[in-house]
Amino acid sequence: MTASLDAIESFDAIEVLLALFLTASALVCLFDRHLVRACYFFVAFTAAMTAAWWQLGAPWLAAVELVLGVGLTGPCFFYALGHVLPGASSPLERDKFSEPWSRVAMRVLLALAWFVMVGAAIRYVVADMAYAPSEHPLLVAGVVIAATALGAFALHRHLLRRLLAFNLLGSAVFILLAGVAGTSATAQALISLGLLVAWLGSMLGALLIRQLLHIEGVEALGRDGRTEEGAT
């Protein structure tokens, strides 16, 4: 009990607030059916990630996150929705595709299992982490976000929501990598390369979504359930 209280007292207040905001904004981004609002929360998430990298002592990663995350990846999602450079098709607003409860329960169990495995690996396997999770709540937030994003990616049929989940999963994995390897110049360079690849993947995904929307309509973005949105 005393050790737990000492660990809580060792937390930096700013880092705790950043971890809470990252987790909350990620949850809204992953599970809000209003696509435009989810994209706005993604931009807020990337802005908080910029501050998180700075908090972890990685100024180069903060700069890369600001440019690639806030400045480039966010607009990619709004382009995919049709709110940037709108074309002939109507901009997307909501995802009304619903999943059966059996599928939802299965994906929730998948996310929980992944959460337990990553938590156990960090606790028992990776003993020499550069940043201890007991001292840095951002790493705990990374585990929660990664597990939730993995479950959301498996659950959602809408391609844009899967693309959002892919980006959030990548961000959480990069936080965990920084926790393992630290924020040396080499580690920052490797994570920056990963951020660049993630942005390229997001840009390609946004282009494909817009192309599918233009050629086949909204039904192509979620074959089993997008017809409901197309009728509204």
Tab-separated table of C-alpha atoms in Angstrom:
chain	number	residue	atom	x	y	z
A	1	MET	CA	0.000	0.000	0.000
A	2	THR	CA	2.786	2.380	0.917
A	3	ALA	CA	4.653	1.565	-2.308
A	4	SER	CA	1.536	2.340	-4.340
A	5	LEU	CA	1.093	5.685	-2.613
A	6	ASP	CA	4.756	6.523	-3.192
A	7	ALA	CA	4.360	5.679	-6.902
A	8	ILE	CA	1.307	7.915	-7.208
A	9	GLU	CA	3.098	10.768	-5.455
A	10	SER	CA	6.015	10.397	-7.891
A	11	PHE	CA	3.757	11.082	-10.885
A	12	ASP	CA	4.202	14.406	-12.597
A	13	ALA	CA	0.891	16.308	-12.607
A	14	ILE	CA	1.304	17.478	-16.203
A	15	GLU	CA	2.082	13.957	-17.387
A	16	VAL	CA	-0.982	12.604	-15.575
A	17	LEU	CA	-3.189	15.200	-17.265
A	18	LEU	CA	-1.645	14.406	-20.648
A	19	ALA	CA	-2.189	10.669	-20.128
A	20	LEU	CA	-5.823	11.213	-19.161
A	21	PHE	CA	-6.462	13.533	-22.101
A	22	LEU	CA	-4.787	11.168	-24.567
A	23	THR	CA	-6.869	8.250	-23.319
A	24	ALA	CA	-10.145	10.199	-23.326
A	25	SER	CA	-9.614	11.726	-26.776
A	26	ALA	CA	-8.589	8.337	-28.178
A	27	LEU	CA	-11.766	6.717	-26.826
A	28	VAL	CA	-13.953	9.415	-28.371
A	29	CYS	CA	-12.066	9.184	-31.650
A	30	LEU	CA	-12.457	5.407	-31.767
A	31	PHE	CA	-16.102	5.071	-30.742
A	32	ASP	CA	-17.884	8.270	-31.760
A	33	ARG	CA	-20.104	7.521	-34.765
A	34	HIS	CA	-20.042	11.185	-35.807
A	35	LEU	CA	-17.091	10.982	-38.181
A	36	VAL	CA	-16.293	14.694	-38.335
A	37	ARG	CA	-16.211	14.980	-34.551
A	38	ALA	CA	-14.036	11.855	-34.339
A	39	CYS	CA	-11.559	13.466	-36.745
A	40	TYR	CA	-11.475	16.652	-34.670
A	41	PHE	CA	-10.688	14.574	-31.596
A	42	PHE	CA	-7.925	12.855	-33.572
A	43	VAL	CA	-6.347	16.257	-34.243
A	44	ALA	CA	-6.643	17.042	-30.521
A	45	PHE	CA	-5.024	13.678	-29.777
A	46	THR	CA	-2.049	14.402	-32.033
A	47	ALA	CA	-1.644	17.845	-30.452
A	48	ALA	CA	-1.537	16.183	-27.028
A	49	MET	CA	0.955	13.655	-28.410
A	50	THR	CA	3.195	16.574	-29.348
A	51	ALA	CA	3.122	17.735	-25.735
A	52	ALA	CA	3.652	14.153	-24.531
A	53	TRP	CA	6.818	13.740	-26.579
A	54	TRP	CA	8.118	17.006	-25.178
A	55	GLN	CA	7.260	15.818	-21.661
A	56	LEU	CA	9.256	12.620	-22.260
A	57	GLY	CA	12.287	14.637	-23.326
A	58	ALA	CA	11.979	14.035	-27.075
A	59	PRO	CA	11.850	17.477	-28.742
A	60	TRP	CA	12.549	16.111	-32.215
A	61	LEU	CA	9.628	13.717	-31.935
A	62	ALA	CA	7.456	16.572	-30.712
A	63	ALA	CA	8.339	18.576	-33.825
A	64	VAL	CA	7.747	15.586	-36.131
A	65	GLU	CA	4.406	14.839	-34.444
A	66	LEU	CA	3.335	18.451	-34.822
A	67	VAL	CA	4.101	18.494	-38.544
A	68	LEU	CA	3.027	14.983	-39.533
A	69	GLY	CA	0.232	14.464	-37.010
A	70	VAL	CA	-1.467	17.813	-36.606
A	71	GLY	CA	-0.423	19.417	-39.882
A	72	LEU	CA	-0.676	16.540	-42.373
A	73	THR	CA	-2.475	13.452	-41.040
A	74	GLY	CA	-5.467	15.351	-39.662
A	75	PRO	CA	-6.256	17.013	-43.020
A	76	CYS	CA	-5.997	13.575	-44.670
A	77	PHE	CA	-9.020	12.411	-42.686
A	78	PHE	CA	-11.061	15.494	-43.541
A	79	TYR	CA	-10.122	14.967	-47.175
A	80	ALA	CA	-11.331	11.361	-46.963
A	81	LEU	CA	-14.630	12.611	-45.523
A	82	GLY	CA	-15.047	15.015	-48.426
A	83	HIS	CA	-14.792	18.181	-46.305
A	84	VAL	CA	-11.506	19.229	-47.942
A	85	LEU	CA	-11.628	19.675	-51.721
A	86	PRO	CA	-15.168	18.250	-51.910
A	87	GLY	CA	-16.044	16.275	-55.029
A	88	ALA	CA	-19.260	15.153	-56.655
A	89	SER	CA	-20.236	12.843	-53.780
A	90	SER	CA	-21.750	14.201	-50.566
A	91	PRO	CA	-19.402	14.600	-47.571
A	92	LEU	CA	-19.582	11.819	-44.998
A	93	GLU	CA	-21.012	12.718	-41.602
A	94	ARG	CA	-21.951	9.625	-39.568
A	95	ASP	CA	-21.375	5.893	-39.408
A	96	LYS	CA	-24.689	4.135	-38.799
A	97	PHE	CA	-23.350	0.640	-39.303
A	98	SER	CA	-24.179	-1.595	-36.318
A	99	GLU	CA	-22.528	-4.836	-35.283
A	100	PRO	CA	-24.235	-7.827	-33.608
A	101	TRP	CA	-23.597	-8.053	-29.877
A	102	SER	CA	-21.786	-11.363	-30.286
A	103	ARG	CA	-19.174	-9.712	-32.507
A	104	VAL	CA	-18.871	-6.752	-30.142
A	105	ALA	CA	-18.323	-9.035	-27.146
A	106	MET	CA	-15.708	-11.052	-29.017
A	107	ARG	CA	-13.752	-7.930	-29.982
A	108	VAL	CA	-13.935	-6.565	-26.448
A	109	LEU	CA	-12.464	-9.810	-25.154
A	110	LEU	CA	-9.741	-9.551	-27.814
A	111	ALA	CA	-8.844	-6.047	-26.649
A	112	LEU	CA	-8.796	-7.124	-22.997
A	113	ALA	CA	-6.580	-10.105	-23.802
A	114	TRP	CA	-4.155	-7.884	-25.690
A	115	PHE	CA	-4.171	-5.411	-22.809
A	116	VAL	CA	-3.284	-8.175	-20.330
A	117	MET	CA	-0.521	-9.564	-22.559
A	118	VAL	CA	1.136	-6.193	-23.123
A	119	GLY	CA	0.821	-5.276	-19.461
A	120	ALA	CA	2.350	-8.591	-18.419
A	121	ALA	CA	5.185	-8.209	-20.940
A	122	ILE	CA	6.013	-4.758	-19.636
A	123	ARG	CA	5.768	-5.874	-16.029
A	124	TYR	CA	7.659	-9.172	-16.186
A	125	VAL	CA	9.519	-9.480	-19.509
A	126	VAL	CA	10.870	-6.015	-20.233
A	127	ALA	CA	12.690	-5.430	-16.986
A	128	ASP	CA	15.135	-2.789	-18.196
A	129	MET	CA	12.805	-0.182	-19.647
A	130	ALA	CA	14.235	3.300	-19.997
A	131	TYR	CA	11.027	4.712	-18.513
A	132	ALA	CA	9.238	2.754	-15.802
A	133	PRO	CA	5.421	2.577	-16.151
A	134	SER	CA	5.166	3.045	-12.390
A	135	GLU	CA	6.713	6.486	-12.819
A	136	HIS	CA	5.319	7.509	-16.215
A	137	PRO	CA	1.524	7.307	-16.656
A	138	LEU	CA	1.966	8.021	-20.373
A	139	LEU	CA	3.155	4.424	-20.762
A	140	VAL	CA	0.046	3.131	-19.004
A	141	ALA	CA	-2.039	5.287	-21.341
A	142	GLY	CA	-0.121	3.775	-24.264
A	143	VAL	CA	-1.097	0.244	-23.211
A	144	VAL	CA	-4.774	1.215	-22.808
A	145	ILE	CA	-4.906	3.068	-26.131
A	146	ALA	CA	-3.130	0.275	-28.012
A	147	ALA	CA	-5.504	-2.394	-26.691
A	148	THR	CA	-8.582	-0.260	-27.368
A	149	ALA	CA	-7.440	0.718	-30.852
A	150	LEU	CA	-6.737	-2.911	-31.734
A	151	GLY	CA	-10.221	-3.888	-30.614
A	152	ALA	CA	-11.783	-0.967	-32.522
A	153	PHE	CA	-9.870	-1.856	-35.676
A	154	ALA	CA	-11.207	-5.396	-35.503
A	155	LEU	CA	-14.730	-4.255	-34.623
A	156	HIS	CA	-15.462	-1.452	-37.080
A	157	ARG	CA	-16.350	-2.061	-40.709
A	158	HIS	CA	-16.195	1.580	-41.778
A	159	LEU	CA	-12.870	2.125	-43.523
A	160	LEU	CA	-12.328	5.599	-42.121
A	161	ARG	CA	-12.854	4.393	-38.565
A	162	ARG	CA	-10.366	1.587	-39.192
A	163	LEU	CA	-7.878	4.131	-40.498
A	164	LEU	CA	-8.334	6.195	-37.333
A	165	ALA	CA	-7.796	3.074	-35.210
A	166	PHE	CA	-4.655	2.235	-37.195
A	167	ASN	CA	-3.177	5.659	-36.448
A	168	LEU	CA	-4.031	5.568	-32.756
A	169	LEU	CA	-2.588	2.074	-32.448
A	170	GLY	CA	0.621	3.271	-34.078
A	171	SER	CA	0.894	6.254	-31.726
A	172	ALA	CA	0.435	4.013	-28.684
A	173	VAL	CA	3.060	1.562	-29.940
A	174	PHE	CA	5.517	4.425	-30.475
A	175	ILE	CA	4.979	5.567	-26.871
A	176	LEU	CA	5.726	2.044	-25.652
A	177	LEU	CA	8.821	1.874	-27.868
A	178	ALA	CA	10.052	5.111	-26.327
A	179	GLY	CA	9.423	3.601	-22.909
A	180	VAL	CA	11.577	0.599	-23.799
A	181	ALA	CA	14.372	2.276	-25.775
A	182	GLY	CA	14.340	5.756	-24.269
A	183	THR	CA	14.486	9.024	-26.155
A	184	SER	CA	18.065	9.048	-27.346
A	185	ALA	CA	18.856	10.564	-30.727
A	186	THR	CA	18.865	7.109	-32.338
A	187	ALA	CA	15.542	6.136	-30.788
A	188	GLN	CA	13.963	9.432	-31.857
A	189	ALA	CA	15.226	8.925	-35.404
A	190	LEU	CA	13.726	5.425	-35.600
A	191	ILE	CA	10.373	6.520	-34.170
A	192	SER	CA	10.356	9.521	-36.519
A	193	LEU	CA	10.768	7.124	-39.426
A	194	GLY	CA	7.817	5.136	-38.100
A	195	LEU	CA	5.729	8.317	-37.880
A	196	LEU	CA	6.619	9.128	-41.476
A	197	VAL	CA	5.573	5.661	-42.654
A	198	ALA	CA	2.324	5.963	-40.684
A	199	TRP	CA	1.581	9.293	-42.366
A	200	LEU	CA	2.238	7.843	-45.808
A	201	GLY	CA	-0.106	4.976	-44.993
A	202	SER	CA	-2.769	7.411	-43.792
A	203	MET	CA	-2.442	9.507	-46.933
A	204	LEU	CA	-2.762	6.416	-49.129
A	205	GLY	CA	-5.754	5.242	-47.088
A	206	ALA	CA	-7.471	8.616	-47.416
A	207	LEU	CA	-6.946	8.623	-51.185
A	208	LEU	CA	-8.358	5.102	-51.487
A	209	ILE	CA	-11.404	5.996	-49.375
A	210	ARG	CA	-12.158	9.034	-51.537
A	211	GLN	CA	-11.716	6.955	-54.695
A	212	LEU	CA	-14.044	4.232	-53.420
A	213	LEU	CA	-16.566	6.842	-52.377
A	214	HIS	CA	-16.451	8.425	-55.821
A	215	ILE	CA	-16.676	5.173	-57.789
A	216	GLU	CA	-18.959	2.937	-55.721
A	217	GLY	CA	-20.601	5.222	-53.165
A	218	VAL	CA	-20.814	4.935	-49.400
A	219	GLU	CA	-21.690	1.218	-49.577
A	220	ALA	CA	-18.064	0.484	-50.482
A	221	LEU	CA	-16.857	1.818	-47.116
A	222	GLY	CA	-18.663	-0.842	-45.105
A	223	ARG	CA	-20.242	-3.435	-47.327
A	224	ASP	CA	-22.426	-5.045	-44.680
A	225	GLY	CA	-23.943	-1.946	-43.201
A	226	ARG	CA	-23.233	1.228	-45.152
A	227	THR	CA	-26.467	0.922	-47.071
A	228	GLU	CA	-28.209	2.340	-44.014
A	229	GLU	CA	-26.164	5.526	-44.250
A	230	GLY	CA	-26.628	5.682	-47.964
A	231	ALA	CA	-30.379	5.759	-47.453
A	232	THR	CA	-30.345	8.674	-45.064
